[in-house]
CSV table of C-alpha atoms and ligand atoms in Angstrom, one decimal:
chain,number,residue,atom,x,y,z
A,1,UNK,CA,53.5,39.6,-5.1
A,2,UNK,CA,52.3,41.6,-2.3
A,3,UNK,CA,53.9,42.4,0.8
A,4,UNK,CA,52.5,42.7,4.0
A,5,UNK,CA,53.7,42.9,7.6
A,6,UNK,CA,53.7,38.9,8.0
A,7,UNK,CA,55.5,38.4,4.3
A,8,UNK,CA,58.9,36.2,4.9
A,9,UNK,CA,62.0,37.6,4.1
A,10,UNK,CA,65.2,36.8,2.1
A,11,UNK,CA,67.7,37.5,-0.6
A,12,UNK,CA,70.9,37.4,-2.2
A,13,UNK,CA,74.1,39.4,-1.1
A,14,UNK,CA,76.8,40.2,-4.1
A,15,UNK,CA,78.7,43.0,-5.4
A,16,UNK,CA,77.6,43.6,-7.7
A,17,UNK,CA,74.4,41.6,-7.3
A,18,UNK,CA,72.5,42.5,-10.4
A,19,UNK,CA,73.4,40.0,-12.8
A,20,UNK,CA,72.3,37.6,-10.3
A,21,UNK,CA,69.0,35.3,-11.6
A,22,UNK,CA,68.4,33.7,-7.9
A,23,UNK,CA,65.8,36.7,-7.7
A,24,UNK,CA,64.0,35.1,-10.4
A,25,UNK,CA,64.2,31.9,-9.4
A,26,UNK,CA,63.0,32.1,-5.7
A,27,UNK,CA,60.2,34.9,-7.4
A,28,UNK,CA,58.8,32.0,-9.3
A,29,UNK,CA,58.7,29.3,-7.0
A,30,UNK,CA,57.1,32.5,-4.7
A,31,UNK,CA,54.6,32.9,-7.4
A,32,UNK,CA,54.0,29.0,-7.7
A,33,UNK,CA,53.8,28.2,-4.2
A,34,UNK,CA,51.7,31.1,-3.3
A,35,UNK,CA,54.0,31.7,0.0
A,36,UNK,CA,53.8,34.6,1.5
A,37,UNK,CA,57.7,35.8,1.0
A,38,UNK,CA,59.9,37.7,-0.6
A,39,UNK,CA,63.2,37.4,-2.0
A,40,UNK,CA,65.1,40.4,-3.0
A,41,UNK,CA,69.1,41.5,-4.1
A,42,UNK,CA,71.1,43.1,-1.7
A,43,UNK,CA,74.0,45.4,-3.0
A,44,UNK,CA,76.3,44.6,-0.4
A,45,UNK,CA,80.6,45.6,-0.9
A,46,UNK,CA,82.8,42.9,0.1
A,47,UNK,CA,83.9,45.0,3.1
A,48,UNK,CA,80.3,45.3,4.8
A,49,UNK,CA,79.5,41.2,4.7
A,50,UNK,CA,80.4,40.5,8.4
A,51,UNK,CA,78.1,43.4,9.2
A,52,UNK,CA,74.9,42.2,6.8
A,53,UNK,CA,74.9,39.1,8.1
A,54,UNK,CA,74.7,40.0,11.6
A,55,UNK,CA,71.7,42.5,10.8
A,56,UNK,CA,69.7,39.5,9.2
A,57,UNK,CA,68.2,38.0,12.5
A,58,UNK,CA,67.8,41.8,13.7
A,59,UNK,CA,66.1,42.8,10.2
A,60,UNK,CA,63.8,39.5,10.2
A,61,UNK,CA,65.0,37.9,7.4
A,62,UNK,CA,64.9,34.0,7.5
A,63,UNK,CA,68.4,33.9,5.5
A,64,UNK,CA,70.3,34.9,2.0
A,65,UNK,CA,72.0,33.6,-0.9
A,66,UNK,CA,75.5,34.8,-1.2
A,67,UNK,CA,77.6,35.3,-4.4
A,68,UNK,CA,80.6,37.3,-5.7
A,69,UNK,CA,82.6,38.2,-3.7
A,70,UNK,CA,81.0,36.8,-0.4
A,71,UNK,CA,81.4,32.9,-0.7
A,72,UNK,CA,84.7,32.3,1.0
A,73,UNK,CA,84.8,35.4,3.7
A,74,UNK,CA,81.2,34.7,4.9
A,75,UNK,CA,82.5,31.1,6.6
A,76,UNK,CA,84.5,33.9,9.3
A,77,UNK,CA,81.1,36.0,9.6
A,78,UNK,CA,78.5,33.2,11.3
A,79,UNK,CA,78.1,31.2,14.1
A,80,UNK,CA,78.4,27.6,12.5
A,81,UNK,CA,79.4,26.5,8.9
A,82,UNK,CA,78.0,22.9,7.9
A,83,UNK,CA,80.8,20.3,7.2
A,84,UNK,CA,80.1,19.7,4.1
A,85,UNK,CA,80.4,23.8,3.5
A,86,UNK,CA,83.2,23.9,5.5
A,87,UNK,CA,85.5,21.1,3.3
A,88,UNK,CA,84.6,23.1,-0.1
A,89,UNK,CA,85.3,26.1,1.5
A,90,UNK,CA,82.8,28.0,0.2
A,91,UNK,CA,78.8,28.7,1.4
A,92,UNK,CA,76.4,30.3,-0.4
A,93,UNK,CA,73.5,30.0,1.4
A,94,UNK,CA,73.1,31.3,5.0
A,95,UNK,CA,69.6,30.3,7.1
A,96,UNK,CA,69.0,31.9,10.8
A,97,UNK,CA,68.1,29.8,13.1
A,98,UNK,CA,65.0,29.9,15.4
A,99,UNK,CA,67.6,31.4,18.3
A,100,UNK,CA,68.9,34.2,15.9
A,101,UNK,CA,72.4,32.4,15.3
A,102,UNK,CA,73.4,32.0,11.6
A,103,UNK,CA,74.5,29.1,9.7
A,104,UNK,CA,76.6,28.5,7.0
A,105,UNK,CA,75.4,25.8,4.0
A,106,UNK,CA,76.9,25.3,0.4
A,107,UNK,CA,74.0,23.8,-1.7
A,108,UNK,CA,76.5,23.8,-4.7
A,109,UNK,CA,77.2,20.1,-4.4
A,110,UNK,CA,73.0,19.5,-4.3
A,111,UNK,CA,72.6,21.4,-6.9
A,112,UNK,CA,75.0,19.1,-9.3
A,113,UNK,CA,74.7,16.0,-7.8
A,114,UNK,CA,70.6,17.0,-8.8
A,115,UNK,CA,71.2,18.2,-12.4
A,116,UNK,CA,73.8,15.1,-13.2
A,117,UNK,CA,70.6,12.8,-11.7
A,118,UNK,CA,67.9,15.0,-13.9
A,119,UNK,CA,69.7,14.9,-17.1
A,120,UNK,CA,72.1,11.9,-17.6
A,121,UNK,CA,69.7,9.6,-14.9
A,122,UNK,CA,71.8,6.4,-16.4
A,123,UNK,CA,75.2,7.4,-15.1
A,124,UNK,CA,76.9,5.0,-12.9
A,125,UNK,CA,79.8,6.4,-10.9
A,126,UNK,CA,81.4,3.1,-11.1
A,127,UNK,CA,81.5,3.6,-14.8
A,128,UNK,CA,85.2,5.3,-15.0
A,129,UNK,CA,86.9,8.3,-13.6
A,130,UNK,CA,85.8,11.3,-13.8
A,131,UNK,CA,87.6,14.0,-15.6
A,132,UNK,CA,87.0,17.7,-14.3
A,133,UNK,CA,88.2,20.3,-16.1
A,134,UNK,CA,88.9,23.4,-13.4
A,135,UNK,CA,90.1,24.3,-9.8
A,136,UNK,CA,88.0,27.3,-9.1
A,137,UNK,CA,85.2,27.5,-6.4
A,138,UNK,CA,82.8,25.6,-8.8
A,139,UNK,CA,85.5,22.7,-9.4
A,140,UNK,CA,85.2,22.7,-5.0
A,141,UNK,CA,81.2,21.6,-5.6
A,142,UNK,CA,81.4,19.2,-8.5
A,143,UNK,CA,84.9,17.4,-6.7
A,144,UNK,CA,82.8,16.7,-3.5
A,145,UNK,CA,79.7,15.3,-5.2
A,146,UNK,CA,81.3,13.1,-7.4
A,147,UNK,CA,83.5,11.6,-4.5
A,148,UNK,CA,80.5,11.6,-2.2
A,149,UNK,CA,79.0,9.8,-5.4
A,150,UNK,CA,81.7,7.0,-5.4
A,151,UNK,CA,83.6,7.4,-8.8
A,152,UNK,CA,86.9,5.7,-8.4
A,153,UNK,CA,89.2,8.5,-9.3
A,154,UNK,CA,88.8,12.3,-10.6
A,155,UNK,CA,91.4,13.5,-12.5
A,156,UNK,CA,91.5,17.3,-12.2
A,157,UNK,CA,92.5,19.3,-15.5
A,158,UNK,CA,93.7,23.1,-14.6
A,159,UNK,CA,96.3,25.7,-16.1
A,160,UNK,CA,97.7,26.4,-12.6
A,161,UNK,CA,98.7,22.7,-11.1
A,162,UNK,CA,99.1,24.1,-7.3
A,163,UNK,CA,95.0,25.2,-7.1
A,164,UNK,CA,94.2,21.9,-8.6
A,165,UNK,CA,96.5,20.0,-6.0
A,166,UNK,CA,94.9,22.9,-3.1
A,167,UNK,CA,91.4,21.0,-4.2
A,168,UNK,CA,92.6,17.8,-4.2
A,169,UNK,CA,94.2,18.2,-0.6
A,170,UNK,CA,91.1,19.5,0.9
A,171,UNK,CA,88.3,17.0,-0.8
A,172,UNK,CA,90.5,13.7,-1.3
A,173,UNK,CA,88.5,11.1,0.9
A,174,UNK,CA,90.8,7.7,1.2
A,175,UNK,CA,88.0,6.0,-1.3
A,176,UNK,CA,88.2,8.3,-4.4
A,177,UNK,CA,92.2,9.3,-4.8
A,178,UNK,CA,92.3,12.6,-7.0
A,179,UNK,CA,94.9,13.1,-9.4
A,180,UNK,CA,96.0,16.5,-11.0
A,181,UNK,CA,97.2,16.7,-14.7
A,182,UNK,CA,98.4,19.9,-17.1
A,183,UNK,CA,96.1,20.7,-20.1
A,184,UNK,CA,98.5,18.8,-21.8
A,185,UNK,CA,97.2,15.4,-20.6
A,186,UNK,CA,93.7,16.2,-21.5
A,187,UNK,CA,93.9,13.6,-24.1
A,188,UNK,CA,95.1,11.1,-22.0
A,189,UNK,CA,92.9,11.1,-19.3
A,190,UNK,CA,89.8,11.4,-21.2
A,191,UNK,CA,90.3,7.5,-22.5
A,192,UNK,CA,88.7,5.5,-20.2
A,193,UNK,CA,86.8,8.2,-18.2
A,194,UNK,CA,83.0,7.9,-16.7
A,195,UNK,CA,82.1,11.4,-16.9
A,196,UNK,CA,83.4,14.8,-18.2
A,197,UNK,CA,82.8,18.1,-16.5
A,198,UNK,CA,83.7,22.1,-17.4
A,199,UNK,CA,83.9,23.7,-14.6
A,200,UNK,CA,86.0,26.5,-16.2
A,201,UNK,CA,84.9,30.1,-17.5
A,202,UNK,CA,86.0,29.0,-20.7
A,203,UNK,CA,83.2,29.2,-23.0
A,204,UNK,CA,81.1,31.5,-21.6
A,205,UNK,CA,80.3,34.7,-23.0
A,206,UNK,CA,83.1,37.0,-23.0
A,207,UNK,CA,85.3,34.6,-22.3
A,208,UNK,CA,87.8,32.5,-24.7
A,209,UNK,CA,86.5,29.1,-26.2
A,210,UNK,CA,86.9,25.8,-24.6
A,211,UNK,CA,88.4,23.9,-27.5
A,212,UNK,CA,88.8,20.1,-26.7
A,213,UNK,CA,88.8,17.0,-29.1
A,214,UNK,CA,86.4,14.7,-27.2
A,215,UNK,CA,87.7,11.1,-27.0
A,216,UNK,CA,85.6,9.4,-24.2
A,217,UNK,CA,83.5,6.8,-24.5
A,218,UNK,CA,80.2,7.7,-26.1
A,219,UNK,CA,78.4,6.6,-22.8
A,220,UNK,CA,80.1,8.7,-20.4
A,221,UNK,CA,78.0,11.9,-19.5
A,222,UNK,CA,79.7,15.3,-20.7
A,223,UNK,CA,78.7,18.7,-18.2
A,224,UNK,CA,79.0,22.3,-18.5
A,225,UNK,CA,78.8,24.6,-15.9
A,226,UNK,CA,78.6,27.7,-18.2
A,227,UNK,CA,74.6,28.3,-19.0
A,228,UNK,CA,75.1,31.6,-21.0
A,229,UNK,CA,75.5,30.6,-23.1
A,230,UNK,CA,73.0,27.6,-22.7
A,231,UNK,CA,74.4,25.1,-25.9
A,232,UNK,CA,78.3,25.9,-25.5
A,233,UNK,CA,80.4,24.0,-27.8
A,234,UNK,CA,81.5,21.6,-25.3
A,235,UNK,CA,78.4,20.3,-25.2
A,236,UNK,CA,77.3,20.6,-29.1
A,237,UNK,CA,80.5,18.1,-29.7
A,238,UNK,CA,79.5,16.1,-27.1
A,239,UNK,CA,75.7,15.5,-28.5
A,240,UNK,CA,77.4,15.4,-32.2
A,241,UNK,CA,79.2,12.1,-31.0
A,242,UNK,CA,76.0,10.4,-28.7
A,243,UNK,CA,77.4,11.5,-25.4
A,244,UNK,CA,74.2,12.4,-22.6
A,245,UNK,CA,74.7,16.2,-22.1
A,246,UNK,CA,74.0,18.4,-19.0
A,247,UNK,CA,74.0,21.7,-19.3
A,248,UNK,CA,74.9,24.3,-16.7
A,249,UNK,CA,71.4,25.6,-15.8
A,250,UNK,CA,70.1,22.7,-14.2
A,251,UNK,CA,72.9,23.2,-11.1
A,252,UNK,CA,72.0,26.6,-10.8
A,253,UNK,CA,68.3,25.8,-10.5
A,254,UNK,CA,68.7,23.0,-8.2
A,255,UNK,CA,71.2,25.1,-5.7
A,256,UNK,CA,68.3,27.0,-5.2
A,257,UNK,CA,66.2,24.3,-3.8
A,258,UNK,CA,67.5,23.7,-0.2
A,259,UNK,CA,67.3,27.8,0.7
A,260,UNK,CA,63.8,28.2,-0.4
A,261,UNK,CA,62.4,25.5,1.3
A,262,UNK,CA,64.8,26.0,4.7
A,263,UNK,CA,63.5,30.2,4.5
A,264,UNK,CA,60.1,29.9,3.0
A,265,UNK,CA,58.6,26.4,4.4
A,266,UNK,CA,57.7,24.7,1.0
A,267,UNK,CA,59.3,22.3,-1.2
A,268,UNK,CA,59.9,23.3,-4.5
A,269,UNK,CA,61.0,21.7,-8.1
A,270,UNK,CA,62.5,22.0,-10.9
A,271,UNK,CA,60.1,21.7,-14.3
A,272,UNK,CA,60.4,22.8,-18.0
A,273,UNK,CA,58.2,25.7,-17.1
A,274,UNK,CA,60.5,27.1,-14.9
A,275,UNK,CA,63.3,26.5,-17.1
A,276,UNK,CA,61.6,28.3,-19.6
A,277,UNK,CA,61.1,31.3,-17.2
A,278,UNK,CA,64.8,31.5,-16.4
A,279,UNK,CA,66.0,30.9,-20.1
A,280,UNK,CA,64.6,34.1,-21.1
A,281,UNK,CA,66.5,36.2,-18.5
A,282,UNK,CA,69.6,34.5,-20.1
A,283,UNK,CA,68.9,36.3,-23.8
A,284,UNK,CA,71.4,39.0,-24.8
A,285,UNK,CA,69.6,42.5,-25.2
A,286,UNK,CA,69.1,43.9,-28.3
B,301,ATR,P1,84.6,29.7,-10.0
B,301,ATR,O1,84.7,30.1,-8.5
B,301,ATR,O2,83.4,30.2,-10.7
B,301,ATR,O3,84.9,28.3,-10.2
B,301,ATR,P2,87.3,30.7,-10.4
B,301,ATR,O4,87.6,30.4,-9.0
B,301,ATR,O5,87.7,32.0,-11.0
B,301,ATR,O6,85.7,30.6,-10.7
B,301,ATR,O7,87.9,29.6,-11.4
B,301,ATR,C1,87.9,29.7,-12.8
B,301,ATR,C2,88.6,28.4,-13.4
B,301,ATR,O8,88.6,28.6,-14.8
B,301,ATR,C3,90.0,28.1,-12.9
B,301,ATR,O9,90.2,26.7,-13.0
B,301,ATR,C4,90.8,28.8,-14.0
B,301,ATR,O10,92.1,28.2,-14.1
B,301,ATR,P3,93.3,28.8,-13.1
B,301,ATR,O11,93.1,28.1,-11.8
B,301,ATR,O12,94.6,28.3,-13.8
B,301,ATR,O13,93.2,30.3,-13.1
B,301,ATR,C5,90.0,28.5,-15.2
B,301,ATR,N1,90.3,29.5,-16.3
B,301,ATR,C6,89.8,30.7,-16.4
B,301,ATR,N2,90.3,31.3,-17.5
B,301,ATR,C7,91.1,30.4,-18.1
B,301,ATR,C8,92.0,30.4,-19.3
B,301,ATR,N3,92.0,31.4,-20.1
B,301,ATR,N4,92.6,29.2,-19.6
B,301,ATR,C9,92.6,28.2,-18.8
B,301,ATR,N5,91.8,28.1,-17.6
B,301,ATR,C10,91.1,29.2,-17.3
């Protein structure tokens, strides 16, 4: 990559920000599209987001990524914050507009409602309710694209019943009603479900297991959010009994999509090579 004084500019905001892969990502597709642009992490403290954003249009940058901690302040800090956005309550991807105004997108629910399409291209939302396991900012995303998809119910699994009934109240459209259960019930709702989907930190690295007896029908699509690590055990029971898996990279690949091509001007995809590039960022060190 080589900058110059017409190169485009973007990046991600987080605190910290470098864990984050999107600087990987959008440097491939940069690399594959031969656009002149650059995408690059910005260390910014939950504190100073209402001030970053505002230098954007003044810096020249076409827009960010946001992550931790930034994803629910940032909807106070622009001008306007896409409905969709705006019901998850949540954005992570900001995009300033030809006049210098910024606005507000979530490209979680793209992101899924791409991965669930890639990897389990079968799935019919009319198949069952869908069973999602978490009521944290993820749970937000995956809740609107499945009702936006049509599945006839979603039964939300969570430890703390009052966030799961806070995400029901806010995404319940009259056509998909949205029920909330203990971890108690996970048994029981499982049954005659469609689709299955972690959107927990249980399982990831660091973090304690995710241990569930799987008793859905083999047909019905099982999902992980977690992608380090890649194969959780969610998803090697699932396989073990015929279920289609998903795993969690293909969401955070996809998310990416709608940012590159609204900052940089070209369409991008998601293919095994790129995969392959992001997979080896995801290896523990030695
Ligand atoms: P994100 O924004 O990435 O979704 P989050 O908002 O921190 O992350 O949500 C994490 C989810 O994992 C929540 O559903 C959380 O359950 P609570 O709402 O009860 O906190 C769930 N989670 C995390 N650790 C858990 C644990 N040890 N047992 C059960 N659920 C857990």
């Amino acid at each position: 990559m080589r900058i110059a004084g017409t190169t485009r500019l973007a990046g991600i905001m987080g605190w910290p920000v470098a864990h984050s892969r999107s600087p990987v990502l959008h440097g491939f597709w940069l690399d594959e599209t031969a656009v002149d642009g650059a995408y690059v992490p910005l260390a910014v403290r939950a504190e100073n987001i209402g001030a970053a954003l505002r230098a954007l249009p003044i810096l020249g940058f076409r827009g960010c990524n946001l992550t931790i901690p930034h994803k629910r302040t940032a909807l106070s800090a622009v001008d306007r914050v896409d409905p969709l956005a705006r019901r998850i309550g949540a954005v992570n991807t900001i995009i300033v507009m030809p006049d210098g105004t910024l606005e507000a997108r979530n490209t979680d629910v793209f992101g899924f409602r791409e991965s669930l399409r890639e990897a389990a291209p079968d799935w019919c939302p009319g198949s069952g309710p869908a069973v999602v396991l978490g009521a944290g900012g993820s749970s937000r995303a995956v809740v609107a694209a499945l009702t936006d998809a049509g599945v006839p119910e979603i039964r939300i699994v969570n430890r703390t019943l009052s966030r799961a009934e806070d995400v029901a109240h806010d995404i319940e459209t009259p056509g998909t009603p949205i029920t909330v259960h203990s971890w108690k019930e996970i048994y029981k709702v499982q049954r005659d479900a469609g689709l299955l989907v972690n959107t927990t930190s249980l399982g990831m690295a660091g973090e304690p297991p995710l241990i569930v007896d799987l008793l859905l029908p083999p047909t019905a699509p099982v999902i992980d959010i977690v992608y380090v690590p890649l194969e959780t055990r969610l998803l090697t029971a699932a396989r073990r009994r015929g279920n289609p898996v998903v795993d969690g990279l293909g969401m955070l690949l996809h998310q990416g999509r709608p940012g590159f091509e609204a900052w940089f001007g070209a369409a991008v995809s998601v293919t095994p090579k790129l995969r392959a590039a992001i997979v080896a960022t995801l290896a523990p060190p030695n």
